[in-house]
């Protein structure tokens, strides 16, 4: 909420002084890169100890002594922390939208609403990932460290190292001129990349930001915003029901 208020207020002040938007995408263009980096790390930081701390303290035995299955604990933890993150993002959206409407006008409010709706979905993805890691970890410290490392792999695009490394070896230790289709598909299932492409589908002007580009009409299906949204939902389902964290938690001793 504070972040939204500060940046919205600063942007509105500069808009009133210059009489024009500083970015083609308006306030959404300013908030988008901040949210894409900030939200994943905040989500895992407030979630990564949700099960691991109960395991360390022994309270998990009391919870599972009630008529609840382990999957109930995993899903319940996800729902609770997702609600917490969604509430914070909603508050930020309300503050940003209000400041923008009062100082600039209602133009562009729909873009802000769409951006924050996708941001809630992104936060749910990283909450789900952190819950899965927490379920697999024996201590809160290990869970937190693991969740931050995984988030960094997605946010800072270390995920893309895998196809480049594989093609580098396959091509006789020479970098490929372009990635094959499997490498492009691999990069497309990065949840942060999916968030970016889904946001471009909602707010096309975001494609003018650095490191982003419009989605060509002839692009493969995995570049489409619809596929990106499916990827985000897929990460949630995978992390909660089929993820390695839950599978380990399901069969582990407490």
Short mmCIF file of C-alpha atoms in Angstrom, two decimals:
data_model
loop_
_atom_site.label_atom_id
_atom_site.label_comp_id
_atom_site.label_asym_id
_atom_site.label_seq_id
_atom_site.Cartn_x
_atom_site.Cartn_y
_atom_site.Cartn_z
CA UNK A 1 0.00 0.00 0.00
CA UNK A 2 2.82 2.39 0.90
CA UNK A 3 4.68 1.54 -2.31
CA UNK A 4 1.56 2.20 -4.37
CA UNK A 5 0.89 5.48 -2.64
CA UNK A 6 4.46 6.77 -2.98
CA UNK A 7 4.87 5.90 -6.66
CA UNK A 8 1.35 6.96 -7.61
CA UNK A 9 1.76 10.27 -5.83
CA UNK A 10 5.15 10.93 -7.43
CA UNK A 11 3.89 9.99 -10.88
CA UNK A 12 0.77 12.14 -10.52
CA UNK A 13 2.88 15.09 -9.39
CA UNK A 14 5.18 14.78 -12.41
CA UNK A 15 2.18 14.39 -14.71
CA UNK A 16 0.62 17.59 -13.41
CA UNK A 17 3.89 19.49 -13.89
CA UNK A 18 4.52 18.24 -17.43
CA UNK A 19 0.94 17.81 -18.57
CA UNK A 20 1.64 14.44 -20.17
CA UNK A 21 2.29 10.82 -19.25
CA UNK A 22 5.93 9.98 -18.66
CA UNK A 23 5.42 6.48 -20.06
CA UNK A 24 3.19 5.32 -22.88
CA UNK A 25 1.53 2.83 -20.52
CA UNK A 26 0.98 5.54 -17.91
CA UNK A 27 1.15 4.67 -14.21
CA UNK A 28 0.82 0.96 -15.07
CA UNK A 29 4.12 1.18 -16.92
CA UNK A 30 5.82 2.51 -13.79
CA UNK A 31 4.27 0.02 -11.37
CA UNK A 32 4.59 -3.08 -13.58
CA UNK A 33 8.38 -3.71 -13.24
CA UNK A 34 8.21 -2.93 -9.53
CA UNK A 35 5.41 -5.42 -8.96
CA UNK A 36 7.07 -8.09 -11.12
CA UNK A 37 10.10 -8.07 -8.80
CA UNK A 38 8.61 -7.12 -5.43
CA UNK A 39 5.53 -9.35 -5.28
CA UNK A 40 7.27 -12.75 -5.76
CA UNK A 41 9.78 -12.07 -2.98
CA UNK A 42 7.19 -10.66 -0.57
CA UNK A 43 4.90 -13.63 -1.25
CA UNK A 44 7.55 -16.22 -0.42
CA UNK A 45 8.83 -14.29 2.59
CA UNK A 46 5.41 -14.22 4.27
CA UNK A 47 4.64 -17.83 3.32
CA UNK A 48 7.77 -19.97 3.41
CA UNK A 49 7.56 -20.82 7.13
CA UNK A 50 3.82 -21.51 7.22
CA UNK A 51 4.17 -25.30 7.54
CA UNK A 52 7.85 -25.66 8.42
CA UNK A 53 7.43 -23.60 11.60
CA UNK A 54 4.50 -25.75 12.71
CA UNK A 55 6.62 -28.85 12.11
CA UNK A 56 9.54 -27.43 14.08
CA UNK A 57 7.37 -26.44 17.05
CA UNK A 58 5.40 -29.70 17.03
CA UNK A 59 2.05 -27.96 16.68
CA UNK A 60 1.53 -29.70 13.35
CA UNK A 61 0.81 -32.93 15.24
CA UNK A 62 -2.05 -31.21 17.04
CA UNK A 63 -3.47 -29.88 13.77
CA UNK A 64 -3.25 -33.24 12.02
CA UNK A 65 -4.71 -34.91 15.11
CA UNK A 66 -7.96 -33.18 14.20
CA UNK A 67 -10.06 -34.51 11.30
CA UNK A 68 -7.81 -32.88 8.68
CA UNK A 69 -5.64 -34.53 6.06
CA UNK A 70 -2.21 -33.24 5.10
CA UNK A 71 -3.59 -31.95 1.83
CA UNK A 72 -6.12 -29.92 3.83
CA UNK A 73 -3.24 -28.29 5.71
CA UNK A 74 -1.41 -27.48 2.47
CA UNK A 75 -4.48 -26.06 0.73
CA UNK A 76 -5.59 -24.18 3.86
CA UNK A 77 -2.15 -22.59 4.21
CA UNK A 78 -2.29 -21.56 0.57
CA UNK A 79 -5.75 -20.02 0.89
CA UNK A 80 -4.85 -18.10 4.05
CA UNK A 81 -1.61 -16.62 2.77
CA UNK A 82 -3.11 -15.90 -0.64
CA UNK A 83 -5.89 -13.96 1.06
CA UNK A 84 -3.26 -12.01 3.01
CA UNK A 85 -1.29 -11.14 -0.13
CA UNK A 86 -4.45 -10.35 -2.11
CA UNK A 87 -5.61 -7.99 0.62
CA UNK A 88 -2.30 -6.12 0.52
CA UNK A 89 -2.35 -5.91 -3.28
CA UNK A 90 -5.98 -4.79 -3.27
CA UNK A 91 -5.14 -2.05 -0.78
CA UNK A 92 -2.28 -0.94 -3.02
CA UNK A 93 -4.61 -0.93 -6.02
CA UNK A 94 -7.21 1.17 -4.20
CA UNK A 95 -4.62 3.71 -3.06
CA UNK A 96 -3.00 3.92 -6.50
CA UNK A 97 -6.33 4.16 -8.30
CA UNK A 98 -7.68 6.80 -5.93
CA UNK A 99 -4.61 9.02 -6.18
CA UNK A 100 -4.58 8.66 -9.96
CA UNK A 101 -8.29 9.42 -10.30
CA UNK A 102 -8.10 12.49 -8.07
CA UNK A 103 -4.95 14.05 -9.55
CA UNK A 104 -4.97 12.83 -13.16
CA UNK A 105 -8.46 11.58 -13.92
CA UNK A 106 -10.14 8.26 -14.53
CA UNK A 107 -8.31 7.69 -17.82
CA UNK A 108 -6.19 4.58 -17.49
CA UNK A 109 -7.92 3.28 -14.35
CA UNK A 110 -9.02 0.13 -16.20
CA UNK A 111 -5.35 -0.60 -16.95
CA UNK A 112 -4.47 -0.33 -13.27
CA UNK A 113 -7.35 -2.66 -12.35
CA UNK A 114 -6.24 -5.25 -14.92
CA UNK A 115 -2.61 -5.02 -13.80
CA UNK A 116 -3.42 -5.56 -10.15
CA UNK A 117 -5.78 -8.45 -10.93
CA UNK A 118 -2.92 -10.23 -12.71
CA UNK A 119 -0.60 -9.31 -9.86
CA UNK A 120 -2.90 -11.11 -7.42
CA UNK A 121 -2.64 -14.19 -9.62
CA UNK A 122 1.16 -13.86 -9.68
CA UNK A 123 1.26 -13.61 -5.89
CA UNK A 124 -0.91 -16.73 -5.63
CA UNK A 125 1.62 -18.61 -7.77
CA UNK A 126 4.52 -17.76 -5.48
CA UNK A 127 2.47 -18.41 -2.37
CA UNK A 128 1.73 -21.88 -3.76
CA UNK A 129 5.41 -22.47 -4.55
CA UNK A 130 6.43 -21.31 -1.06
CA UNK A 131 3.80 -23.53 0.58
CA UNK A 132 5.15 -26.52 -1.34
CA UNK A 133 8.72 -25.72 -0.29
CA UNK A 134 7.61 -25.20 3.31
CA UNK A 135 5.87 -28.57 3.31
CA UNK A 136 9.09 -30.27 2.14
CA UNK A 137 11.41 -28.47 4.58
CA UNK A 138 12.32 -29.53 8.09
CA UNK A 139 13.11 -26.02 9.33
CA UNK A 140 11.79 -22.50 8.67
CA UNK A 141 15.30 -21.23 7.85
CA UNK A 142 15.82 -23.83 5.15
CA UNK A 143 12.34 -23.19 3.78
CA UNK A 144 12.89 -19.44 3.59
CA UNK A 145 16.29 -19.73 1.94
CA UNK A 146 15.03 -22.26 -0.60
CA UNK A 147 11.96 -20.16 -1.45
CA UNK A 148 14.05 -17.02 -2.00
CA UNK A 149 16.49 -18.89 -4.26
CA UNK A 150 13.66 -20.36 -6.34
CA UNK A 151 12.03 -16.94 -6.65
CA UNK A 152 15.31 -15.39 -7.76
CA UNK A 153 15.65 -18.05 -10.47
CA UNK A 154 12.31 -16.95 -11.90
CA UNK A 155 12.52 -13.20 -11.35
CA UNK A 156 16.08 -12.75 -12.63
CA UNK A 157 15.60 -15.21 -15.50
CA UNK A 158 18.13 -17.80 -14.30
CA UNK A 159 15.45 -20.24 -15.44
CA UNK A 160 16.54 -19.47 -19.03
CA UNK A 161 20.05 -20.78 -18.37
CA UNK A 162 18.83 -24.38 -18.78
CA UNK A 163 18.00 -24.31 -22.53
CA UNK A 164 20.98 -22.10 -23.35
CA UNK A 165 23.33 -24.44 -21.47
CA UNK A 166 21.86 -27.53 -23.13
CA UNK A 167 22.18 -26.00 -26.60
CA UNK A 168 25.68 -24.72 -25.82
CA UNK A 169 26.84 -28.26 -25.08
CA UNK A 170 24.91 -29.77 -27.99
CA UNK A 171 26.44 -27.27 -30.46
CA UNK A 172 30.00 -28.14 -29.51
CA UNK A 173 30.36 -25.48 -26.81
CA UNK A 174 29.16 -22.65 -29.00
CA UNK A 175 26.22 -20.42 -28.20
CA UNK A 176 23.28 -21.05 -30.54
CA UNK A 177 22.08 -18.26 -32.80
CA UNK A 178 18.54 -18.90 -31.57
CA UNK A 179 16.86 -21.26 -29.18
CA UNK A 180 14.95 -24.25 -30.55
CA UNK A 181 11.23 -24.46 -29.93
CA UNK A 182 11.60 -26.51 -26.76
CA UNK A 183 13.81 -23.78 -25.28
CA UNK A 184 11.30 -21.05 -26.11
CA UNK A 185 8.55 -23.14 -24.57
CA UNK A 186 10.69 -23.74 -21.47
CA UNK A 187 11.20 -20.00 -21.03
CA UNK A 188 7.47 -19.41 -21.51
CA UNK A 189 6.54 -21.49 -18.47
CA UNK A 190 8.53 -19.22 -16.17
CA UNK A 191 5.70 -17.67 -14.09
CA UNK A 192 7.27 -14.20 -14.20
CA UNK A 193 7.52 -14.36 -18.00
CA UNK A 194 3.91 -15.59 -18.09
CA UNK A 195 2.91 -12.62 -15.93
CA UNK A 196 4.65 -10.25 -18.33
CA UNK A 197 2.95 -11.70 -21.41
CA UNK A 198 -0.46 -11.80 -19.75
CA UNK A 199 -0.01 -8.16 -18.72
CA UNK A 200 0.90 -7.17 -22.29
CA UNK A 201 -2.32 -8.85 -23.42
CA UNK A 202 -4.30 -6.68 -20.98
CA UNK A 203 -2.21 -3.51 -21.43
CA UNK A 204 -0.55 -3.57 -24.89
CA UNK A 205 1.35 -0.34 -24.20
CA UNK A 206 3.51 -2.23 -21.68
CA UNK A 207 5.31 -3.73 -24.68
CA UNK A 208 7.12 -0.42 -25.01
CA UNK A 209 9.00 -0.96 -21.73
CA UNK A 210 12.64 -2.15 -21.76
CA UNK A 211 13.10 -5.92 -22.23
CA UNK A 212 9.48 -6.30 -23.34
CA UNK A 213 8.11 -6.40 -26.86
CA UNK A 214 4.75 -6.79 -28.60
CA UNK A 215 3.52 -10.31 -29.27
CA UNK A 216 3.51 -10.86 -33.06
CA UNK A 217 0.34 -12.22 -34.64
CA UNK A 218 2.37 -15.10 -36.08
CA UNK A 219 3.96 -16.04 -32.73
CA UNK A 220 3.61 -19.64 -31.48
CA UNK A 221 0.77 -20.42 -29.10
CA UNK A 222 3.02 -20.30 -26.03
CA UNK A 223 3.54 -16.56 -26.55
CA UNK A 224 -0.17 -15.80 -26.27
CA UNK A 225 -1.61 -14.15 -23.14
CA UNK A 226 -4.16 -16.96 -22.82
CA UNK A 227 -1.36 -19.51 -22.58
CA UNK A 228 0.40 -17.28 -20.04
CA UNK A 229 -2.66 -17.21 -17.79
CA UNK A 230 -2.94 -21.01 -18.09
CA UNK A 231 0.72 -21.28 -17.03
CA UNK A 232 0.04 -19.23 -13.90
CA UNK A 233 -2.90 -21.41 -12.89
CA UNK A 234 -0.86 -24.49 -13.76
CA UNK A 235 1.90 -23.50 -11.33
CA UNK A 236 -0.67 -23.17 -8.54
CA UNK A 237 -2.17 -26.61 -9.17
CA UNK A 238 1.23 -28.23 -9.64
CA UNK A 239 2.69 -26.72 -6.48
CA UNK A 240 -0.26 -27.68 -4.27
CA UNK A 241 -1.40 -31.08 -5.53
CA UNK A 242 1.43 -32.68 -7.52
CA UNK A 243 4.48 -30.71 -6.41
CA UNK A 244 7.46 -32.46 -4.91
CA UNK A 245 6.93 -30.53 -1.69
CA UNK A 246 3.51 -32.01 -1.05
CA UNK A 247 4.54 -35.50 -2.20
CA UNK A 248 7.39 -35.45 0.30
CA UNK A 249 5.19 -34.00 3.02
CA UNK A 250 2.50 -36.62 2.39
CA UNK A 251 4.84 -39.50 3.18
CA UNK A 252 7.24 -37.94 5.69
CA UNK A 253 7.40 -38.50 9.44
CA UNK A 254 6.52 -35.59 11.68
#
